[in-house]
């Protein structure tokens, strides 16, 4: 609830509801922000082994990806008729990023099922791929004002730091 309150307040300050085009963006930011917060809380507040964390983050990512793409498809269908693949190629930046999240989630779900050292490295690749893809997504995702740009690049900075720390962190004996 706190996450929703903070996001709603930031959107009110940024005057998101000034037009139907910008107000449509609110649900599209609510879901991803809750997803990123859930992954962060899971990483900070649990004592899981790496393979338990992979299961949680992977399943959460796959579910979030399916939910976002389904919601985007339904909403686009309702407003414009059923979207074609050409719609997503041209306008579906959010849906493509959700697809990357789903692929990273699939890698995380697969990692614990592989030979231990291979799976351990695969999970790092998934985190790094997500962080770099997120940065590319934000670079392509133009903002209508400075507040929007600042908020997106702040989130991107933290996600890049988190992605690189996942790869560079020292070994945790508990996770071996």
mmCIF file of C-alpha atoms in Angstrom, residues 113-170:
data_model
loop_
_atom_site.group_PDB
_atom_site.id
_atom_site.type_symbol
_atom_site.label_atom_id
_atom_site.label_comp_id
_atom_site.label_asym_id
_atom_site.label_seq_id
_atom_site.Cartn_x
_atom_site.Cartn_y
_atom_site.Cartn_z
ATOM 1 C CA UNK A 113 17.628 -27.178 -12.314
ATOM 2 C CA UNK A 114 21.024 -27.121 -14.054
ATOM 3 C CA UNK A 115 24.341 -28.391 -12.771
ATOM 4 C CA UNK A 116 25.132 -26.229 -9.715
ATOM 5 C CA UNK A 117 28.004 -24.078 -11.078
ATOM 6 C CA UNK A 118 26.263 -23.497 -14.430
ATOM 7 C CA UNK A 119 23.002 -22.507 -12.749
ATOM 8 C CA UNK A 120 24.837 -20.188 -10.372
ATOM 9 C CA UNK A 121 26.339 -18.281 -13.319
ATOM 10 C CA UNK A 122 23.096 -18.307 -15.341
ATOM 11 C CA UNK A 123 21.271 -16.465 -12.553
ATOM 12 C CA UNK A 124 23.912 -13.726 -12.716
ATOM 13 C CA UNK A 125 23.451 -13.422 -16.477
ATOM 14 C CA UNK A 126 19.681 -13.031 -16.005
ATOM 15 C CA UNK A 127 20.157 -10.191 -13.501
ATOM 16 C CA UNK A 128 22.690 -8.409 -15.670
ATOM 17 C CA UNK A 129 20.578 -8.835 -18.812
ATOM 18 C CA UNK A 130 17.547 -7.402 -17.008
ATOM 19 C CA UNK A 131 19.541 -4.391 -15.745
ATOM 20 C CA UNK A 132 21.005 -3.562 -19.168
ATOM 21 C CA UNK A 133 17.665 -4.117 -20.940
ATOM 22 C CA UNK A 134 15.977 -1.835 -18.398
ATOM 23 C CA UNK A 135 18.533 0.916 -19.079
ATOM 24 C CA UNK A 136 17.968 0.559 -22.839
ATOM 25 C CA UNK A 137 14.196 0.653 -22.270
ATOM 26 C CA UNK A 138 14.412 3.863 -20.211
ATOM 27 C CA UNK A 139 16.710 5.434 -22.808
ATOM 28 C CA UNK A 140 14.069 4.723 -25.483
ATOM 29 C CA UNK A 141 11.167 5.748 -23.204
ATOM 30 C CA UNK A 142 10.942 9.508 -23.703
ATOM 31 C CA UNK A 143 9.367 11.539 -20.894
ATOM 32 C CA UNK A 144 7.073 14.570 -21.160
ATOM 33 C CA UNK A 145 8.809 16.514 -18.365
ATOM 34 C CA UNK A 146 11.962 16.687 -16.244
ATOM 35 C CA UNK A 147 10.320 15.044 -13.226
ATOM 36 C CA UNK A 148 9.415 11.977 -15.288
ATOM 37 C CA UNK A 149 12.918 11.770 -16.733
ATOM 38 C CA UNK A 150 14.503 12.136 -13.286
ATOM 39 C CA UNK A 151 12.293 9.461 -11.726
ATOM 40 C CA UNK A 152 12.929 6.989 -14.550
ATOM 41 C CA UNK A 153 16.698 7.527 -14.559
ATOM 42 C CA UNK A 154 16.860 7.275 -10.754
ATOM 43 C CA UNK A 155 15.106 3.898 -10.894
ATOM 44 C CA UNK A 156 17.410 2.847 -13.720
ATOM 45 C CA UNK A 157 20.515 3.795 -11.751
ATOM 46 C CA UNK A 158 19.400 1.656 -8.797
ATOM 47 C CA UNK A 159 18.483 -1.269 -11.026
ATOM 48 C CA UNK A 160 21.867 -1.111 -12.792
ATOM 49 C CA UNK A 161 23.660 -0.980 -9.440
ATOM 50 C CA UNK A 162 21.619 -3.959 -8.234
ATOM 51 C CA UNK A 163 22.258 -5.935 -11.418
ATOM 52 C CA UNK A 164 25.999 -5.367 -11.292
ATOM 53 C CA UNK A 165 26.172 -6.069 -7.548
ATOM 54 C CA UNK A 166 24.429 -9.396 -8.109
ATOM 55 C CA UNK A 167 27.207 -10.335 -10.506
ATOM 56 C CA UNK A 168 30.122 -8.852 -8.541
ATOM 57 C CA UNK A 169 29.096 -9.703 -4.972
ATOM 58 C CA UNK A 170 31.433 -11.880 -2.931
#
